[in-house]
């Protein structure tokens, strides 16, 4: 919502019930076609980041840039950890939910991280058995990301420095695969930084979009009363890293006010916005890998 109020078109989607990565590619491409969206800038977390890379590999002309967070390049480790994957389709939903939630860290956590975990747990409870097994199969079907035609300068790797369900070894492989990609580091954020650190994630997404040449169009947004600026030019960083991290003051009042305001009136004019599009695809995670895909489309 914060990005939409700044002049980006934001579309939130859920992955349908698909059972392998080939189905995912075709179903997502059909979605883009139905929305008349030709090019995307993808932000993906964990399994969402893996799916984003798979799509970029198979449909290189449609993907203009990537933002990858706490993600990985191959699923072999997750497949080995789930020897009963052949019977996932027949597994009762309560067992699937239990397995999915075992990857979430227990114990005391920062309030924002605890809130994000509570939200995701609530979302898991609403999923059907078919949805749960579909998400799980995407995570354990053996596959790996091949070579991308996308240059590293159009990729940002945004990781959290605290606990993540994705092993550090797998995250290091992503950094090694894209050595010239830009780096953005969140001190904390857990498995769901887009929920626990939305202000920081939003800032880094804006910086990424500017780096790849996409600017927002706040002049086309209606009801633009607060948080309306697209950011100071001082936020723009050259080079391969974002060195100035936003202040972590724990203040969520500005986010809440923007959310309340956006519910009362549409952020878009009646005419299409010829700006970038952010496709936010929240994909609930597995025990080993919580997921989130965001696609920024132009």
mmCIF file of C-alpha atoms in Angstrom:
data_model
loop_
_atom_site.group_PDB
_atom_site.id
_atom_site.type_symbol
_atom_site.label_atom_id
_atom_site.label_comp_id
_atom_site.label_asym_id
_atom_site.label_seq_id
_atom_site.Cartn_x
_atom_site.Cartn_y
_atom_site.Cartn_z
ATOM 1 C CA UNK A 1 0.000 0.000 0.000
ATOM 2 C CA UNK A 2 2.862 2.347 0.755
ATOM 3 C CA UNK A 3 4.337 1.815 -2.712
ATOM 4 C CA UNK A 4 0.968 2.327 -4.402
ATOM 5 C CA UNK A 5 0.544 5.640 -2.603
ATOM 6 C CA UNK A 6 3.913 6.706 -3.969
ATOM 7 C CA UNK A 7 2.871 6.161 -7.564
ATOM 8 C CA UNK A 8 3.568 2.499 -8.244
ATOM 9 C CA UNK A 9 0.798 0.222 -9.431
ATOM 10 C CA UNK A 10 0.559 -2.685 -6.985
ATOM 11 C CA UNK A 11 -1.168 -6.000 -7.707
ATOM 12 C CA UNK A 12 -1.405 -8.651 -5.000
ATOM 13 C CA UNK A 13 -1.748 -12.261 -6.159
ATOM 14 C CA UNK A 14 -1.701 -15.813 -4.793
ATOM 15 C CA UNK A 15 -0.092 -18.761 -6.527
ATOM 16 C CA UNK A 16 -2.814 -21.164 -7.727
ATOM 17 C CA UNK A 17 -2.802 -24.896 -7.123
ATOM 18 C CA UNK A 18 0.094 -25.975 -9.309
ATOM 19 C CA UNK A 19 2.141 -29.101 -8.705
ATOM 20 C CA UNK A 20 5.441 -28.456 -10.443
ATOM 21 C CA UNK A 21 7.564 -25.572 -11.653
ATOM 22 C CA UNK A 22 6.512 -26.029 -15.272
ATOM 23 C CA UNK A 23 2.867 -25.488 -14.295
ATOM 24 C CA UNK A 24 3.883 -22.465 -12.226
ATOM 25 C CA UNK A 25 5.606 -20.812 -15.192
ATOM 26 C CA UNK A 26 2.644 -21.328 -17.515
ATOM 27 C CA UNK A 27 0.004 -20.318 -14.966
ATOM 28 C CA UNK A 28 1.873 -17.157 -14.041
ATOM 29 C CA UNK A 29 2.435 -16.237 -17.663
ATOM 30 C CA UNK A 30 -1.288 -16.697 -18.347
ATOM 31 C CA UNK A 31 -2.020 -14.395 -15.408
ATOM 32 C CA UNK A 32 0.273 -11.709 -16.802
ATOM 33 C CA UNK A 33 -1.356 -12.061 -20.220
ATOM 34 C CA UNK A 34 -4.828 -11.728 -18.721
ATOM 35 C CA UNK A 35 -3.724 -8.519 -16.968
ATOM 36 C CA UNK A 36 -2.067 -7.245 -20.167
ATOM 37 C CA UNK A 37 1.269 -6.973 -18.322
ATOM 38 C CA UNK A 38 4.256 -7.476 -20.582
ATOM 39 C CA UNK A 39 7.295 -6.852 -18.379
ATOM 40 C CA UNK A 40 7.875 -7.459 -14.679
ATOM 41 C CA UNK A 41 10.357 -6.563 -11.968
ATOM 42 C CA UNK A 42 10.179 -9.415 -9.465
ATOM 43 C CA UNK A 43 10.702 -9.317 -5.707
ATOM 44 C CA UNK A 44 10.745 -12.786 -4.173
ATOM 45 C CA UNK A 45 11.387 -14.088 -0.676
ATOM 46 C CA UNK A 46 12.531 -17.658 -0.009
ATOM 47 C CA UNK A 47 10.558 -20.063 -2.248
ATOM 48 C CA UNK A 48 9.065 -16.993 -3.915
ATOM 49 C CA UNK A 49 12.569 -15.906 -4.866
ATOM 50 C CA UNK A 50 13.301 -19.338 -6.287
ATOM 51 C CA UNK A 51 10.103 -19.248 -8.371
ATOM 52 C CA UNK A 52 11.012 -15.751 -9.533
ATOM 53 C CA UNK A 53 14.399 -16.958 -10.766
ATOM 54 C CA UNK A 54 12.836 -19.967 -12.498
ATOM 55 C CA UNK A 55 10.423 -17.659 -14.307
ATOM 56 C CA UNK A 56 13.238 -15.270 -15.251
ATOM 57 C CA UNK A 57 15.231 -18.180 -16.667
ATOM 58 C CA UNK A 58 12.360 -19.526 -18.772
ATOM 59 C CA UNK A 59 10.803 -16.182 -19.786
ATOM 60 C CA UNK A 60 13.790 -13.798 -19.964
ATOM 61 C CA UNK A 61 12.057 -11.231 -22.176
ATOM 62 C CA UNK A 62 9.371 -10.605 -19.560
ATOM 63 C CA UNK A 63 11.577 -10.131 -16.489
ATOM 64 C CA UNK A 64 13.360 -6.779 -16.335
ATOM 65 C CA UNK A 65 14.920 -7.084 -12.862
ATOM 66 C CA UNK A 66 14.954 -9.157 -9.667
ATOM 67 C CA UNK A 67 15.013 -8.465 -5.935
ATOM 68 C CA UNK A 68 15.839 -11.682 -4.068
ATOM 69 C CA UNK A 69 15.459 -12.079 -0.309
ATOM 70 C CA UNK A 70 16.480 -15.072 1.834
ATOM 71 C CA UNK A 71 16.217 -17.344 -1.167
ATOM 72 C CA UNK A 72 18.065 -20.234 -2.835
ATOM 73 C CA UNK A 73 19.108 -21.704 -6.188
ATOM 74 C CA UNK A 74 18.072 -25.354 -5.870
ATOM 75 C CA UNK A 75 15.624 -27.516 -3.924
ATOM 76 C CA UNK A 76 17.640 -30.696 -3.411
ATOM 77 C CA UNK A 77 18.177 -30.036 0.299
ATOM 78 C CA UNK A 78 14.456 -29.547 0.933
ATOM 79 C CA UNK A 79 13.554 -32.647 -1.082
ATOM 80 C CA UNK A 80 15.986 -34.747 0.959
ATOM 81 C CA UNK A 81 14.409 -33.468 4.181
ATOM 82 C CA UNK A 82 10.950 -34.671 3.094
ATOM 83 C CA UNK A 83 11.189 -38.396 2.300
ATOM 84 C CA UNK A 84 7.384 -38.717 2.331
ATOM 85 C CA UNK A 85 6.910 -36.229 -0.538
ATOM 86 C CA UNK A 86 5.352 -38.909 -2.833
ATOM 87 C CA UNK A 87 2.350 -39.096 -0.487
ATOM 88 C CA UNK A 88 1.928 -35.363 0.104
ATOM 89 C CA UNK A 89 -1.259 -35.327 -1.970
ATOM 90 C CA UNK A 90 -2.848 -37.831 0.439
ATOM 91 C CA UNK A 91 -1.567 -36.283 3.670
ATOM 92 C CA UNK A 92 -4.227 -34.830 6.032
ATOM 93 C CA UNK A 93 -4.260 -31.058 6.247
ATOM 94 C CA UNK A 94 -3.449 -30.956 9.978
ATOM 95 C CA UNK A 95 -0.190 -32.829 9.343
ATOM 96 C CA UNK A 96 0.692 -30.525 6.437
ATOM 97 C CA UNK A 97 0.066 -27.457 8.610
ATOM 98 C CA UNK A 98 2.157 -28.920 11.403
ATOM 99 C CA UNK A 99 5.044 -29.535 9.012
ATOM 100 C CA UNK A 100 4.755 -26.090 7.447
ATOM 101 C CA UNK A 101 4.837 -24.348 10.811
ATOM 102 C CA UNK A 102 7.791 -26.291 12.236
ATOM 103 C CA UNK A 103 10.147 -24.084 10.228
ATOM 104 C CA UNK A 104 9.046 -20.956 12.075
ATOM 105 C CA UNK A 105 11.335 -20.019 14.938
ATOM 106 C CA UNK A 106 9.932 -20.390 18.451
ATOM 107 C CA UNK A 107 10.788 -18.334 21.495
ATOM 108 C CA UNK A 108 10.924 -14.581 22.247
ATOM 109 C CA UNK A 109 11.120 -12.323 19.215
ATOM 110 C CA UNK A 110 10.943 -8.644 18.399
ATOM 111 C CA UNK A 111 7.335 -7.393 18.418
ATOM 112 C CA UNK A 112 7.228 -6.720 14.669
ATOM 113 C CA UNK A 113 8.624 -10.168 13.875
ATOM 114 C CA UNK A 114 6.227 -11.829 16.308
ATOM 115 C CA UNK A 115 3.309 -9.994 14.664
ATOM 116 C CA UNK A 116 4.422 -11.153 11.213
ATOM 117 C CA UNK A 117 4.641 -14.770 12.407
ATOM 118 C CA UNK A 118 1.171 -14.555 13.980
ATOM 119 C CA UNK A 119 -0.218 -13.214 10.707
ATOM 120 C CA UNK A 120 1.349 -15.996 8.628
ATOM 121 C CA UNK A 121 0.182 -18.683 11.051
ATOM 122 C CA UNK A 122 -3.335 -17.296 10.723
ATOM 123 C CA UNK A 123 -3.067 -17.406 6.946
ATOM 124 C CA UNK A 124 -1.865 -21.014 7.006
ATOM 125 C CA UNK A 125 -4.987 -21.939 8.971
ATOM 126 C CA UNK A 126 -7.175 -20.648 6.128
ATOM 127 C CA UNK A 127 -5.546 -22.769 3.409
ATOM 128 C CA UNK A 128 -7.157 -25.920 2.084
ATOM 129 C CA UNK A 129 -5.357 -29.252 2.017
ATOM 130 C CA UNK A 130 -4.881 -28.890 -1.751
ATOM 131 C CA UNK A 131 -3.312 -25.434 -1.345
ATOM 132 C CA UNK A 132 -0.981 -26.677 1.377
ATOM 133 C CA UNK A 133 0.176 -29.721 -0.567
ATOM 134 C CA UNK A 134 0.653 -27.621 -3.711
ATOM 135 C CA UNK A 135 2.931 -25.153 -1.896
ATOM 136 C CA UNK A 136 4.861 -28.020 -0.375
ATOM 137 C CA UNK A 137 5.357 -29.781 -3.709
ATOM 138 C CA UNK A 138 6.768 -26.604 -5.256
ATOM 139 C CA UNK A 139 9.336 -26.568 -2.476
ATOM 140 C CA UNK A 140 10.421 -30.211 -2.723
ATOM 141 C CA UNK A 141 10.236 -30.912 -6.468
ATOM 142 C CA UNK A 142 13.904 -31.285 -7.383
ATOM 143 C CA UNK A 143 14.997 -28.390 -9.577
ATOM 144 C CA UNK A 144 17.711 -25.776 -9.828
ATOM 145 C CA UNK A 145 18.091 -22.321 -11.329
ATOM 146 C CA UNK A 146 20.137 -22.257 -14.507
ATOM 147 C CA UNK A 147 21.980 -19.359 -16.058
ATOM 148 C CA UNK A 148 20.001 -16.127 -16.333
ATOM 149 C CA UNK A 149 20.314 -13.746 -19.260
ATOM 150 C CA UNK A 150 19.588 -10.906 -16.834
ATOM 151 C CA UNK A 151 22.767 -8.929 -15.993
ATOM 152 C CA UNK A 152 23.768 -8.762 -12.324
ATOM 153 C CA UNK A 153 23.297 -4.990 -12.328
ATOM 154 C CA UNK A 154 19.541 -5.623 -12.591
ATOM 155 C CA UNK A 155 19.530 -7.851 -9.499
ATOM 156 C CA UNK A 156 19.404 -6.832 -5.835
ATOM 157 C CA UNK A 157 19.993 -9.385 -3.067
ATOM 158 C CA UNK A 158 18.168 -8.291 0.098
ATOM 159 C CA UNK A 159 18.790 -10.618 3.051
ATOM 160 C CA UNK A 160 18.144 -10.466 6.776
ATOM 161 C CA UNK A 161 20.990 -10.946 9.231
ATOM 162 C CA UNK A 162 18.950 -12.786 11.859
ATOM 163 C CA UNK A 163 17.177 -16.146 11.803
ATOM 164 C CA UNK A 164 15.921 -17.491 8.507
ATOM 165 C CA UNK A 165 14.468 -20.900 7.645
ATOM 166 C CA UNK A 166 16.701 -20.945 4.562
ATOM 167 C CA UNK A 167 20.167 -22.248 5.549
ATOM 168 C CA UNK A 168 22.964 -19.711 5.276
ATOM 169 C CA UNK A 169 24.823 -22.013 2.897
ATOM 170 C CA UNK A 170 22.003 -21.757 0.361
ATOM 171 C CA UNK A 171 21.848 -17.977 0.714
ATOM 172 C CA UNK A 172 25.600 -17.790 0.173
ATOM 173 C CA UNK A 173 25.168 -19.680 -3.091
ATOM 174 C CA UNK A 174 22.865 -16.913 -4.325
ATOM 175 C CA UNK A 175 25.498 -14.285 -3.531
ATOM 176 C CA UNK A 176 28.119 -16.336 -5.351
ATOM 177 C CA UNK A 177 25.893 -16.784 -8.403
ATOM 178 C CA UNK A 178 25.319 -13.018 -8.732
ATOM 179 C CA UNK A 179 28.630 -11.481 -7.595
ATOM 180 C CA UNK A 180 27.960 -8.056 -9.137
ATOM 181 C CA UNK A 181 24.405 -7.743 -7.853
ATOM 182 C CA UNK A 182 23.588 -4.941 -5.442
ATOM 183 C CA UNK A 183 23.352 -5.823 -1.757
ATOM 184 C CA UNK A 184 20.754 -4.661 0.746
ATOM 185 C CA UNK A 185 20.992 -5.917 4.330
ATOM 186 C CA UNK A 186 18.243 -5.898 6.946
ATOM 187 C CA UNK A 187 19.612 -6.224 10.481
ATOM 188 C CA UNK A 188 16.506 -8.131 11.552
ATOM 189 C CA UNK A 189 13.289 -9.238 9.912
ATOM 190 C CA UNK A 190 13.053 -13.003 10.224
ATOM 191 C CA UNK A 191 11.448 -15.066 7.484
ATOM 192 C CA UNK A 192 8.901 -12.410 6.543
ATOM 193 C CA UNK A 193 10.736 -9.068 6.213
ATOM 194 C CA UNK A 194 7.996 -7.698 3.936
ATOM 195 C CA UNK A 195 5.680 -7.983 6.965
ATOM 196 C CA UNK A 196 8.031 -7.290 9.872
ATOM 197 C CA UNK A 197 10.112 -4.527 8.216
ATOM 198 C CA UNK A 198 7.787 -3.064 5.565
ATOM 199 C CA UNK A 199 9.312 0.442 5.673
ATOM 200 C CA UNK A 200 12.834 -0.819 5.047
ATOM 201 C CA UNK A 201 11.743 -3.265 2.356
ATOM 202 C CA UNK A 202 9.724 -0.533 0.646
ATOM 203 C CA UNK A 203 12.717 1.813 0.712
ATOM 204 C CA UNK A 204 15.030 -0.777 -0.815
ATOM 205 C CA UNK A 205 12.458 -1.622 -3.481
ATOM 206 C CA UNK A 206 12.254 2.071 -4.397
ATOM 207 C CA UNK A 207 16.042 2.296 -4.584
ATOM 208 C CA UNK A 208 16.153 -0.814 -6.745
ATOM 209 C CA UNK A 209 13.556 0.561 -9.138
ATOM 210 C CA UNK A 210 15.467 3.806 -9.504
ATOM 211 C CA UNK A 211 18.661 1.888 -10.185
ATOM 212 C CA UNK A 212 16.977 0.042 -13.058
ATOM 213 C CA UNK A 213 15.499 3.256 -14.449
ATOM 214 C CA UNK A 214 11.877 3.079 -13.243
ATOM 215 C CA UNK A 215 10.394 6.102 -11.478
ATOM 216 C CA UNK A 216 6.987 6.332 -9.769
ATOM 217 C CA UNK A 217 4.174 8.565 -11.029
ATOM 218 C CA UNK A 218 2.729 10.267 -7.923
ATOM 219 C CA UNK A 219 0.989 12.807 -10.163
ATOM 220 C CA UNK A 220 -1.442 10.073 -11.247
ATOM 221 C CA UNK A 221 -2.395 9.002 -7.714
ATOM 222 C CA UNK A 222 -5.645 10.261 -6.193
ATOM 223 C CA UNK A 223 -6.021 11.036 -2.506
ATOM 224 C CA UNK A 224 -2.286 11.532 -2.165
ATOM 225 C CA UNK A 225 -2.116 13.267 1.223
ATOM 226 C CA UNK A 226 0.667 11.619 3.204
ATOM 227 C CA UNK A 227 3.840 9.792 2.377
ATOM 228 C CA UNK A 228 3.276 11.077 -1.128
ATOM 229 C CA UNK A 229 6.821 11.935 -2.079
ATOM 230 C CA UNK A 230 8.730 9.436 -4.112
ATOM 231 C CA UNK A 231 11.780 9.972 -1.933
ATOM 232 C CA UNK A 232 14.711 12.350 -1.894
ATOM 233 C CA UNK A 233 17.431 12.056 -4.489
ATOM 234 C CA UNK A 234 19.770 11.520 -1.531
ATOM 235 C CA UNK A 235 18.296 8.028 -1.211
ATOM 236 C CA UNK A 236 19.894 7.050 -4.532
ATOM 237 C CA UNK A 237 23.089 5.098 -4.106
ATOM 238 C CA UNK A 238 25.623 4.325 -6.775
ATOM 239 C CA UNK A 239 27.697 1.165 -6.745
ATOM 240 C CA UNK A 240 26.814 -2.341 -5.672
ATOM 241 C CA UNK A 241 25.453 -1.792 -2.161
ATOM 242 C CA UNK A 242 23.024 0.289 -0.138
ATOM 243 C CA UNK A 243 25.159 1.458 2.735
ATOM 244 C CA UNK A 244 22.763 3.743 4.573
ATOM 245 C CA UNK A 245 20.183 1.605 6.297
ATOM 246 C CA UNK A 246 16.906 3.212 7.375
ATOM 247 C CA UNK A 247 16.564 3.938 11.058
ATOM 248 C CA UNK A 248 14.893 1.141 12.983
ATOM 249 C CA UNK A 249 12.787 3.106 15.453
ATOM 250 C CA UNK A 250 9.921 0.640 15.721
ATOM 251 C CA UNK A 251 7.387 3.281 14.685
ATOM 252 C CA UNK A 252 4.504 1.868 12.686
ATOM 253 C CA UNK A 253 2.128 4.828 12.933
ATOM 254 C CA UNK A 254 2.954 6.125 9.458
ATOM 255 C CA UNK A 255 2.316 2.710 7.924
ATOM 256 C CA UNK A 256 -1.002 2.329 9.740
ATOM 257 C CA UNK A 257 -2.150 5.769 8.649
ATOM 258 C CA UNK A 258 -1.342 5.012 5.010
ATOM 259 C CA UNK A 259 -3.196 1.709 5.195
ATOM 260 C CA UNK A 260 -6.289 3.289 6.719
ATOM 261 C CA UNK A 261 -6.240 6.042 4.135
ATOM 262 C CA UNK A 262 -5.880 3.640 1.226
ATOM 263 C CA UNK A 263 -8.923 1.645 2.382
ATOM 264 C CA UNK A 264 -11.169 4.671 2.181
ATOM 265 C CA UNK A 265 -10.408 5.663 -1.393
ATOM 266 C CA UNK A 266 -8.792 4.174 -4.456
ATOM 267 C CA UNK A 267 -5.142 5.192 -4.989
ATOM 268 C CA UNK A 268 -5.529 5.112 -8.766
ATOM 269 C CA UNK A 269 -7.079 7.388 -11.318
ATOM 270 C CA UNK A 270 -9.559 5.958 -13.800
ATOM 271 C CA UNK A 271 -6.900 5.987 -16.513
ATOM 272 C CA UNK A 272 -4.157 3.331 -16.560
ATOM 273 C CA UNK A 273 -0.959 4.363 -14.814
ATOM 274 C CA UNK A 274 1.944 4.211 -17.271
ATOM 275 C CA UNK A 275 4.361 3.532 -14.436
ATOM 276 C CA UNK A 276 5.970 0.471 -12.943
ATOM 277 C CA UNK A 277 3.737 -2.218 -11.535
ATOM 278 C CA UNK A 278 4.460 -4.058 -8.337
ATOM 279 C CA UNK A 279 2.898 -7.490 -8.320
ATOM 280 C CA UNK A 280 2.935 -8.612 -4.726
ATOM 281 C CA UNK A 281 2.447 -12.334 -4.590
ATOM 282 C CA UNK A 282 2.344 -13.571 -1.023
ATOM 283 C CA UNK A 283 3.041 -17.286 -1.035
ATOM 284 C CA UNK A 284 2.820 -19.023 2.313
ATOM 285 C CA UNK A 285 5.870 -21.016 3.203
ATOM 286 C CA UNK A 286 6.920 -24.490 4.082
ATOM 287 C CA UNK A 287 8.705 -25.783 7.118
ATOM 288 C CA UNK A 288 12.010 -25.149 5.427
ATOM 289 C CA UNK A 289 11.124 -22.155 3.353
ATOM 290 C CA UNK A 290 8.578 -19.424 3.830
ATOM 291 C CA UNK A 291 7.797 -17.699 0.576
ATOM 292 C CA UNK A 292 6.904 -14.376 -0.848
ATOM 293 C CA UNK A 293 6.995 -13.226 -4.446
ATOM 294 C CA UNK A 294 6.693 -9.610 -5.455
ATOM 295 C CA UNK A 295 6.729 -8.655 -9.084
ATOM 296 C CA UNK A 296 7.410 -5.104 -10.150
ATOM 297 C CA UNK A 297 6.134 -4.704 -13.686
ATOM 298 C CA UNK A 298 6.600 -1.946 -16.228
#
